Amino acid sequence: RHSLDLCTQWGALAYRARALGELGGFLTHQGRSDEAAPLLAEAREVLTSIGARAWLDDLDHALVGSR
């Protein structure tokens, strides 16, 4: 989570969103969906707002693999 703070401080919102997606996917895979849900929602919101279609696709594929 420290890396998320660093991305925010650096202004790298796209990379923060990717890190949120990675952490959310990990938490989902660990059976911690309640904890993962807000992280994944934020990641999806940011990636959608910047039009990062490929990264959204990566997020979707990672989540399908964790189910």
Short mmCIF file of C-alpha atoms in Angstrom, two decimals:
data_model
loop_
_atom_site.label_atom_id
_atom_site.label_comp_id
_atom_site.label_asym_id
_atom_site.label_seq_id
_atom_site.Cartn_x
_atom_site.Cartn_y
_atom_site.Cartn_z
CA ARG A 1 0.00 0.00 0.00
CA HIS A 2 3.00 2.24 0.43
CA SER A 3 3.54 2.09 -3.33
CA LEU A 4 -0.01 3.38 -3.84
CA ASP A 5 0.82 6.41 -1.71
CA LEU A 6 4.01 6.99 -3.68
CA CYS A 7 2.12 6.88 -6.98
CA THR A 8 -0.30 9.46 -5.63
CA GLN A 9 2.52 11.72 -4.44
CA TRP A 10 4.25 11.40 -7.80
CA GLY A 11 1.01 12.15 -9.67
CA ALA A 12 1.03 8.83 -11.50
CA LEU A 13 -2.68 8.12 -11.32
CA ALA A 14 -2.65 5.57 -14.13
CA TYR A 15 0.04 3.53 -12.40
CA ARG A 16 -1.78 3.91 -9.09
CA ALA A 17 -4.88 2.49 -10.76
CA ARG A 18 -2.89 -0.45 -12.10
CA ALA A 19 -1.45 -1.10 -8.64
CA LEU A 20 -4.95 -0.91 -7.15
CA GLY A 21 -6.09 -3.46 -9.71
CA GLU A 22 -3.19 -5.76 -8.90
CA LEU A 23 -3.81 -5.52 -5.16
CA GLY A 24 -7.54 -5.96 -5.66
CA GLY A 25 -6.98 -9.03 -7.80
CA PHE A 26 -4.62 -10.48 -5.20
CA LEU A 27 -7.09 -9.85 -2.39
CA THR A 28 -9.90 -11.40 -4.44
CA HIS A 29 -7.74 -14.47 -5.09
CA GLN A 30 -7.11 -14.71 -1.33
CA GLY A 31 -10.86 -14.73 -0.65
CA ARG A 32 -10.90 -11.14 0.61
CA SER A 33 -13.44 -9.79 -1.88
CA ASP A 34 -14.96 -7.29 0.54
CA GLU A 35 -11.57 -5.66 0.98
CA ALA A 36 -10.84 -5.83 -2.75
CA ALA A 37 -14.10 -4.33 -4.03
CA PRO A 38 -13.40 -0.63 -3.34
CA LEU A 39 -9.86 -0.94 -4.72
CA LEU A 40 -11.10 -2.55 -7.92
CA ALA A 41 -13.88 0.02 -8.28
CA GLU A 42 -11.40 2.88 -7.96
CA ALA A 43 -9.02 1.24 -10.43
CA ARG A 44 -11.82 0.76 -12.94
CA GLU A 45 -13.04 4.35 -12.50
CA VAL A 46 -9.61 5.86 -13.12
CA LEU A 47 -8.75 3.59 -16.03
CA THR A 48 -12.12 4.30 -17.64
CA SER A 49 -11.74 8.06 -17.18
CA ILE A 50 -8.36 8.10 -18.93
CA GLY A 51 -9.47 5.71 -21.68
CA ALA A 52 -6.97 2.99 -20.79
CA ARG A 53 -8.87 0.24 -22.59
CA ALA A 54 -5.98 -2.23 -22.70
CA TRP A 55 -5.38 -1.88 -18.95
CA LEU A 56 -9.09 -2.33 -18.31
CA ASP A 57 -8.96 -5.51 -20.36
CA ASP A 58 -5.97 -6.68 -18.29
CA LEU A 59 -7.94 -5.98 -15.11
CA ASP A 60 -10.92 -7.97 -16.38
CA HIS A 61 -8.74 -10.91 -17.43
CA ALA A 62 -6.97 -10.96 -14.06
CA LEU A 63 -10.28 -11.00 -12.21
CA VAL A 64 -11.69 -13.80 -14.35
CA GLY A 65 -8.57 -15.83 -13.59
CA SER A 66 -9.03 -15.32 -9.84
CA ARG A 67 -12.57 -16.66 -9.71
#
